[in-house]
mmCIF file of C-alpha atoms in Angstrom:
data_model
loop_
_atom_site.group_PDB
_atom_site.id
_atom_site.type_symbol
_atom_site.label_atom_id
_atom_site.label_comp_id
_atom_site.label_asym_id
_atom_site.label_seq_id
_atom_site.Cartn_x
_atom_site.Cartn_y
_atom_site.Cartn_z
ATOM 1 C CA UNK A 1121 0.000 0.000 0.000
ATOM 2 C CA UNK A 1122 2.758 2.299 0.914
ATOM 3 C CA UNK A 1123 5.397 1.163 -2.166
ATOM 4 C CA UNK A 1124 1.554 2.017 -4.919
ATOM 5 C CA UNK A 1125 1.252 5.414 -2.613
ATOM 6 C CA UNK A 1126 5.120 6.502 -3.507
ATOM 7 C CA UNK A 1127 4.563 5.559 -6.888
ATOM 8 C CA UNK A 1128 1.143 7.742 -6.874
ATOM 9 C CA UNK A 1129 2.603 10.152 -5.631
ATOM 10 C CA UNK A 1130 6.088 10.097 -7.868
ATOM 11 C CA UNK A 1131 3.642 9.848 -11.293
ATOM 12 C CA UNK A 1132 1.907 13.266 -9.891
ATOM 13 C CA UNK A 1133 5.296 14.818 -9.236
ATOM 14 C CA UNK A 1134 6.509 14.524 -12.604
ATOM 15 C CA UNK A 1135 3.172 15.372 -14.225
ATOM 16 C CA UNK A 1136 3.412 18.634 -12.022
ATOM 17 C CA UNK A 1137 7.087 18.563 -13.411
ATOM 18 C CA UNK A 1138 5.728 18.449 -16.719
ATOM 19 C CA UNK A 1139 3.019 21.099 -16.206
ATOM 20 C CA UNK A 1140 5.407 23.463 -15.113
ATOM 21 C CA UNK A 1141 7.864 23.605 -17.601
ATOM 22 C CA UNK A 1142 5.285 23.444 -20.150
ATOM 23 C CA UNK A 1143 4.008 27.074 -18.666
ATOM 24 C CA UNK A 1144 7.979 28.211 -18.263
ATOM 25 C CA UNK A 1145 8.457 27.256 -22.320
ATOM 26 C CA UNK A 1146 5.530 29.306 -23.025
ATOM 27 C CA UNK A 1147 6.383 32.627 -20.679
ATOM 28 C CA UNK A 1148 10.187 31.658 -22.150
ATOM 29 C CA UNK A 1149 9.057 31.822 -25.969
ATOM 30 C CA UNK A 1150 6.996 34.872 -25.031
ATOM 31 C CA UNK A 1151 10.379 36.576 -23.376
ATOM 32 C CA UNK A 1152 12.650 35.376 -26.143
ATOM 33 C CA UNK A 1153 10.240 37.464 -29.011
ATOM 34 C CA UNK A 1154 10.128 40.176 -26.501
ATOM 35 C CA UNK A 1155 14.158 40.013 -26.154
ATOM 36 C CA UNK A 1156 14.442 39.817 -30.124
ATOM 37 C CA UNK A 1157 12.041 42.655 -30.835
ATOM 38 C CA UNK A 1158 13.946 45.070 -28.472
ATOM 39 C CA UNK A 1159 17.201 44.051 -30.080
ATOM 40 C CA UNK A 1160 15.685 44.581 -33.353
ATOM 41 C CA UNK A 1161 14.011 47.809 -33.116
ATOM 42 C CA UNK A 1162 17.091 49.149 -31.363
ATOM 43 C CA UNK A 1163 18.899 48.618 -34.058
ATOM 44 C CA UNK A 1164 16.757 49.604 -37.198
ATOM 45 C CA UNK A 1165 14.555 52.449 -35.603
ATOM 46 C CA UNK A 1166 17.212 54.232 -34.585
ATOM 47 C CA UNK A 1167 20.471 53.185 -36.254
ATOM 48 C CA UNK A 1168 21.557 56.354 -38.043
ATOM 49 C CA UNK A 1169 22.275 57.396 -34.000
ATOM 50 C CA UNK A 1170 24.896 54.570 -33.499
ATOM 51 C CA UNK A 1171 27.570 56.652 -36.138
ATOM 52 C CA UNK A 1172 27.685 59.598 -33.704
ATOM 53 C CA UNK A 1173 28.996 56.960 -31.048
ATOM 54 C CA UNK A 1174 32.332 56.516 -29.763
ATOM 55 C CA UNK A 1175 31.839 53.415 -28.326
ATOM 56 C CA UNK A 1176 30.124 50.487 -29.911
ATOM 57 C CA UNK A 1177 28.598 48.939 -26.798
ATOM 58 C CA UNK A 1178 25.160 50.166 -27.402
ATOM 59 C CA UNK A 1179 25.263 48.578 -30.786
ATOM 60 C CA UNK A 1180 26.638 45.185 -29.022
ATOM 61 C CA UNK A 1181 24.153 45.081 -26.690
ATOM 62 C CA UNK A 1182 21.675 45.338 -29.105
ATOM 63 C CA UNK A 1183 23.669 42.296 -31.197
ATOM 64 C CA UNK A 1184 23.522 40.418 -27.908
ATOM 65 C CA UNK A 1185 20.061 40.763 -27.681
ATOM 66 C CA UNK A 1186 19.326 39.933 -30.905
ATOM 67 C CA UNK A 1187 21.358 36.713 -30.889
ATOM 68 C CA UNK A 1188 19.636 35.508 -27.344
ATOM 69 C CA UNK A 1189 16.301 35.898 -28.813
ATOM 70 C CA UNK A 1190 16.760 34.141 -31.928
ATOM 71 C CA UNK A 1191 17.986 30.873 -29.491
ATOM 72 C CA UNK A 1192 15.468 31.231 -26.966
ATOM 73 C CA UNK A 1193 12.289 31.066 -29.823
ATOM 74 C CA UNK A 1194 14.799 27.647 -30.872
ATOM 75 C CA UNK A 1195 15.231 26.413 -27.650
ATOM 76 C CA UNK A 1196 11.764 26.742 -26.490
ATOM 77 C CA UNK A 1197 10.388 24.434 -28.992
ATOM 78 C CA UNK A 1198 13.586 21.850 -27.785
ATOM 79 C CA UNK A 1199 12.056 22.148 -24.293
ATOM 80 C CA UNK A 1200 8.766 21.068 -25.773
ATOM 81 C CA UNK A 1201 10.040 17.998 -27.541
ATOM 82 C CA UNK A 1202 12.624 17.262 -24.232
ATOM 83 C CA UNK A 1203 9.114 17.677 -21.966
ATOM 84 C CA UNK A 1204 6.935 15.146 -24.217
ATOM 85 C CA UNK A 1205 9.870 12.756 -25.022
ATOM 86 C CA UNK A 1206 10.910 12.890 -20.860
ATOM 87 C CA UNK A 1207 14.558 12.059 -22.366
ATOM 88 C CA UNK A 1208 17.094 12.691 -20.225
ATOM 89 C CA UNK A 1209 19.693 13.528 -23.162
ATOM 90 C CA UNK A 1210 17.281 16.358 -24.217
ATOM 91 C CA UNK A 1211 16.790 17.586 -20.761
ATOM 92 C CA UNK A 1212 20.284 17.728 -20.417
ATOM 93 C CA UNK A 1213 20.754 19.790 -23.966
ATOM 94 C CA UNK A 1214 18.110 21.636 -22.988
ATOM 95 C CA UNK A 1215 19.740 22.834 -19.679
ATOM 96 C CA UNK A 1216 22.642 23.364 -21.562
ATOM 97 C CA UNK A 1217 20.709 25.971 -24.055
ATOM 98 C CA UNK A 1218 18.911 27.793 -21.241
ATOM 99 C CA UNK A 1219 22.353 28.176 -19.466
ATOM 100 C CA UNK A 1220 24.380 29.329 -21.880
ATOM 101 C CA UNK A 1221 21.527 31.838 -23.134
ATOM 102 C CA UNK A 1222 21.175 33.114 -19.561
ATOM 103 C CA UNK A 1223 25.101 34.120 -19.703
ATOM 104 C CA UNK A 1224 24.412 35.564 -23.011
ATOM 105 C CA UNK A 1225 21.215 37.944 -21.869
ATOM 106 C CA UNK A 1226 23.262 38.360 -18.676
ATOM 107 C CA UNK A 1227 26.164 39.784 -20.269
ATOM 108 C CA UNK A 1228 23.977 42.397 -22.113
ATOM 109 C CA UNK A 1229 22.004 43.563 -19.361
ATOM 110 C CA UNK A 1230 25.658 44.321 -17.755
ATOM 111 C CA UNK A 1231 27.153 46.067 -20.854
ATOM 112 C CA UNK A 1232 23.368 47.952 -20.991
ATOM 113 C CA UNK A 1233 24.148 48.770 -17.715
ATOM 114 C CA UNK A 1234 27.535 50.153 -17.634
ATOM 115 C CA UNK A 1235 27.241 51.639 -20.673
ATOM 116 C CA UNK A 1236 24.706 53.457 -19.054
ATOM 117 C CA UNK A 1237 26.812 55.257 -16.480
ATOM 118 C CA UNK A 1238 29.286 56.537 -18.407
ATOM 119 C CA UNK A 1239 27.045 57.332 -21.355
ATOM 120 C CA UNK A 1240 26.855 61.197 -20.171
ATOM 121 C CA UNK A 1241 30.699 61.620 -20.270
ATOM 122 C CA UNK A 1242 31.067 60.116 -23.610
ATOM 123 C CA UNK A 1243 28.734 62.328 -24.935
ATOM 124 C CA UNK A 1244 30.038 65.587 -23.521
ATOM 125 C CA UNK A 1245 33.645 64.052 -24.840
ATOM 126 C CA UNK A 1246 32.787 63.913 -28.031
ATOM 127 C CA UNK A 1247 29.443 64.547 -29.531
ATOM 128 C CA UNK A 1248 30.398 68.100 -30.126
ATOM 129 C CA UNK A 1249 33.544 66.978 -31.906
ATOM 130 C CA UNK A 1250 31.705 64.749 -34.299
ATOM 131 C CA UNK A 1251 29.470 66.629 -35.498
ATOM 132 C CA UNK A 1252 31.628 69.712 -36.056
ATOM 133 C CA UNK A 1253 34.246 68.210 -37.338
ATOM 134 C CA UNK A 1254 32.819 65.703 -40.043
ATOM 135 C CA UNK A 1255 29.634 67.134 -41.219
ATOM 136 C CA UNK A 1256 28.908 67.544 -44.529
ATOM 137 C CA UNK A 1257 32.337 66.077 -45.106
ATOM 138 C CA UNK A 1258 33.951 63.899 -47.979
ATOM 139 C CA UNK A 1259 33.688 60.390 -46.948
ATOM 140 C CA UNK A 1260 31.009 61.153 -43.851
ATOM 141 C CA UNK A 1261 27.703 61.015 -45.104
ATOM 142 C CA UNK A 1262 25.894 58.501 -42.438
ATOM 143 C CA UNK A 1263 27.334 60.977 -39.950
ATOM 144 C CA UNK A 1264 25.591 64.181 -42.119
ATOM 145 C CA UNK A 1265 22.889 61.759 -42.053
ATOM 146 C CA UNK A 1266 22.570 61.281 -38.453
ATOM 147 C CA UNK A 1267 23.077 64.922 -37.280
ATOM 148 C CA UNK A 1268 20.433 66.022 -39.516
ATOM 149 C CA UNK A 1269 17.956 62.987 -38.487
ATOM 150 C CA UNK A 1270 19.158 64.210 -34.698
ATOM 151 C CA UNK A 1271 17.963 67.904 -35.024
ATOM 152 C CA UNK A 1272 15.129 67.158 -36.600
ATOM 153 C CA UNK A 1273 13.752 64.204 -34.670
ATOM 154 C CA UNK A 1274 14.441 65.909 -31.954
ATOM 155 C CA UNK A 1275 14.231 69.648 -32.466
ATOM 156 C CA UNK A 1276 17.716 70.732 -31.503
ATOM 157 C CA UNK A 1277 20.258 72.665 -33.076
ATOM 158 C CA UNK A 1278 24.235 72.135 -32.306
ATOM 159 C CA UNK A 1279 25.989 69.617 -29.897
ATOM 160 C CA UNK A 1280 25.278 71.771 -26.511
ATOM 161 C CA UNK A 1281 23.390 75.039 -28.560
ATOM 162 C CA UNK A 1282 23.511 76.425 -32.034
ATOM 163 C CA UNK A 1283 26.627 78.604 -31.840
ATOM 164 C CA UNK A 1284 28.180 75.050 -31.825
ATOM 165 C CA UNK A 1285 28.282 75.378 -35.357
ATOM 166 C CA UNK A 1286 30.156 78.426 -36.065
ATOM 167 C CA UNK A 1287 33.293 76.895 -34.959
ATOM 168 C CA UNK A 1288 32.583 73.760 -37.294
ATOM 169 C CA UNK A 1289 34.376 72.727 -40.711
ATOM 170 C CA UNK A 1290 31.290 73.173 -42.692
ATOM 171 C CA UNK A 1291 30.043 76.479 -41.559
ATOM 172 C CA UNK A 1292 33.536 77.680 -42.264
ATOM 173 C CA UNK A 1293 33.690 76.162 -45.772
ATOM 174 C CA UNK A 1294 32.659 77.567 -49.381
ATOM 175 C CA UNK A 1295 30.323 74.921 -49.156
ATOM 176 C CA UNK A 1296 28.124 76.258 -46.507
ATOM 177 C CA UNK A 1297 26.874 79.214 -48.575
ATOM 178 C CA UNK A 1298 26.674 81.815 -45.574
ATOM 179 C CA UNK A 1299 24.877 79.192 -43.990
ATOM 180 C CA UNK A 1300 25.163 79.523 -40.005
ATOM 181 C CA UNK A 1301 24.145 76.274 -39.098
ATOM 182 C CA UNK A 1302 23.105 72.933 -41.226
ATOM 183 C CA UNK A 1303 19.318 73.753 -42.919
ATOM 184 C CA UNK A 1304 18.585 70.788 -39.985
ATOM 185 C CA UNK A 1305 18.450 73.208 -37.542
ATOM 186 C CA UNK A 1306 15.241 75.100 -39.135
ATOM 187 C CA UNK A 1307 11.434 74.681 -37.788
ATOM 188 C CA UNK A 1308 10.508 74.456 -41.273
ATOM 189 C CA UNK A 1309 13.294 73.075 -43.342
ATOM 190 C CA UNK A 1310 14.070 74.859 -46.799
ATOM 191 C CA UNK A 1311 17.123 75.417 -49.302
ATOM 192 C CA UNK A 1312 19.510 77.887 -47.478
ATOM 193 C CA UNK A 1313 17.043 78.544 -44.022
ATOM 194 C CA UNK A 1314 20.279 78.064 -42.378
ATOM 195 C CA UNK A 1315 21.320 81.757 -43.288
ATOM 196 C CA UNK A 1316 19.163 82.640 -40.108
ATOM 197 C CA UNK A 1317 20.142 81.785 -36.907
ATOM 198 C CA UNK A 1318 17.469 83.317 -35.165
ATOM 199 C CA UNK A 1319 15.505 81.709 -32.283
ATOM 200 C CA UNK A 1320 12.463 81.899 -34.549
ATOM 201 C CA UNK A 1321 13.653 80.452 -37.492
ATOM 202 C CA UNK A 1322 15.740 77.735 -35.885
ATOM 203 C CA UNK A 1323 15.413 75.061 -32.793
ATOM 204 C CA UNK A 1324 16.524 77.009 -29.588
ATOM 205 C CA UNK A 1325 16.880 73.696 -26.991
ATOM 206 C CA UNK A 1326 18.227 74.616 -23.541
ATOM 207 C CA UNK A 1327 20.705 71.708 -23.179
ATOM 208 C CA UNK A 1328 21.203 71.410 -26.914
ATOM 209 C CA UNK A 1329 21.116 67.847 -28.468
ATOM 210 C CA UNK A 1330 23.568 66.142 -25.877
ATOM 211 C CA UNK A 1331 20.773 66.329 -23.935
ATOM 212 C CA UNK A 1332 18.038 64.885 -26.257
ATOM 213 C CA UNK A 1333 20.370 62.464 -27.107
ATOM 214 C CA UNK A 1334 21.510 61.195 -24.089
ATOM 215 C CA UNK A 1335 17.983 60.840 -22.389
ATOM 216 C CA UNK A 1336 17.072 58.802 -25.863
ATOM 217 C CA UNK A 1337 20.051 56.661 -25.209
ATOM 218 C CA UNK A 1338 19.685 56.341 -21.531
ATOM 219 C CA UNK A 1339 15.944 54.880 -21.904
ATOM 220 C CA UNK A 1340 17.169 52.554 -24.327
ATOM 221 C CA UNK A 1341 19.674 50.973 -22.615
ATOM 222 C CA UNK A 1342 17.441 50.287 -19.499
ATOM 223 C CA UNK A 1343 14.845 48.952 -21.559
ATOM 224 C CA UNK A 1344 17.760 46.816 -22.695
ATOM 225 C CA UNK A 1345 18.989 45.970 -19.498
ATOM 226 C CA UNK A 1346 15.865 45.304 -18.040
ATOM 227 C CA UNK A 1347 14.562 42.868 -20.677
ATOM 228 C CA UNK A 1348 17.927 41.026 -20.508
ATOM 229 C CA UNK A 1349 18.088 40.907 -17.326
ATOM 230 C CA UNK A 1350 14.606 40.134 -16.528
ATOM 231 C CA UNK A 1351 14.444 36.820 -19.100
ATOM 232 C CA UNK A 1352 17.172 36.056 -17.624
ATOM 233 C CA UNK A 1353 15.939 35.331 -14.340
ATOM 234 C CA UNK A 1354 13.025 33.493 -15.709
ATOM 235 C CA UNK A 1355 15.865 31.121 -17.145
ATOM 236 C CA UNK A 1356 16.868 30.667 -13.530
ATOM 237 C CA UNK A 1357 13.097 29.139 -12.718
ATOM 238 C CA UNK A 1358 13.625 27.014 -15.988
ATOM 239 C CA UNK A 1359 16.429 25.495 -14.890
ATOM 240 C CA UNK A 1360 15.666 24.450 -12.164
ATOM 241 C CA UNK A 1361 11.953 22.775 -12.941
ATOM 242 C CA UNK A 1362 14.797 21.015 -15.902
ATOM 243 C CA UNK A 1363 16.812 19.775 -13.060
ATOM 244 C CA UNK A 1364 14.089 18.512 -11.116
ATOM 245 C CA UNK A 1365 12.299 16.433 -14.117
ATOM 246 C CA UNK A 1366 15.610 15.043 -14.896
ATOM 247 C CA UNK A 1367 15.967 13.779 -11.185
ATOM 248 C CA UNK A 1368 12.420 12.549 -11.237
ATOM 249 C CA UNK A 1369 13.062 10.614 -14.613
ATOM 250 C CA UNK A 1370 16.252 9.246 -13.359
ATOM 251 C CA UNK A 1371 14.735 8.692 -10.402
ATOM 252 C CA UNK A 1372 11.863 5.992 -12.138
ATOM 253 C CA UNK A 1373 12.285 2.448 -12.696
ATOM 254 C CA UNK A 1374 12.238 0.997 -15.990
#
């Protein structure tokens, strides 16, 4: 009576086992397309940003990201089969897969996040550099591209203000026209509008666009960090509802 109990109550443990990891693949799948999407649209929506970068850890986070969701949708179908199949060869793989996936997300949430504190500095260091120095250039279109996508998208005019510009290689250049600052900087953008500098005829922004830009950048990155971090954790549940199904299979006679 006792021995049919055990094996009663063995048979519901692994069923529970089975139930539970069957939920985890789900919420996992669910995580890995949210994890993908964020890496995605971190990259495309605002891409032309990345070229007035020094550093190329917000674009490697976003890599990481993209790379951890793409094997989490694949491994969450593994932990289906591994589940219905109760093989202890796929259990172990799939251990393996959520492991190695959680270092992955892991590692991005802690790039996200240092990134993140020095992101001001960086800026400050060498925004203003960038874009006076190489716009409109030979050779530097996606950065011409990006500083006039930047004032535009977010109404601003020069790295900290617009006088930024008088100092810059283009204003000072033939090419320029008399220009004062890049036709980007205008409310209402037409051929030579740069001539005017004046705070109704171009964006005035207290702060200038370091300060647009950084407060984009800085949401991004803990959107990034928390999404890594966060599937990550749920990895931590997974694994251990794997581990206990593989005990509980080893566990049964045969």
């Amino acid at each position: 009576m006792t021995a049919v109990y055990k094996d009663e109550e063995a048979d519901w443990l692994t069923v529970c086992l089975k139930y539970l990891l069957f939920v985890f693949n789900f919420l996992f799948w669910v995580g890995g397309v949210a994890v993908l999407g964020v890496g995605v649209w971190t990259l495309v929506e605002k891409s032309d940003y990345l070229s007035l970068l020094a550093s190329s850890t917000f674009a490697v986070s976003a890599y990481i990201l993209i790379l951890a969701g793409s094997m989490v949708v694949v491994t969450g179908f593994l932990g289906c089969c591994a589940v219905i199949r109760e093989q202890k060869s796929c259990l172990s793989m799939y251990f393996f897969c959520l492991l190695v996936i959680f270092l992955i997300e892991l590692v991005a949430g802690v790039l996200a996040y240092v990134y993140y504190q020095r992101l001001s500095e960086e800026l400050k260091q060498h925004l203003n550099q960038t874009m006076t120095d190489n716009y409109a250039q030979p050779g530097q279109e996606a950065i011409t591209l990006a500083v006039d996508r930047l004032q535009q998208d977010f109404k601003c005019c020069g790295s900290n203000n617009s006088h930024d510009w008088m100092v810059s290689v283009y204003v000072s250049s033939k090419q320029a026209e008399d220009r004062l600052v890049p036709d980007s900087c205008c409310k209402t953008i037409t051929p030579h509008c740069g001539n005017r500098d004046h705070p109704s005829n171009i964006y005035k922004v207290e702060g200038g666009c370091i300060t647009k830009l950084e407060q984009f950048l800085a949401n991004h990155l803990l959107v990034i960090g928390a999404v890594g971090i966060g599937v990550a954790c749920l990895q931590v549940c997974g694994m251990v509802f794997t581990s206990c199904l593989y005990r509980r299979i080893k566990m049964e006679p045969y």
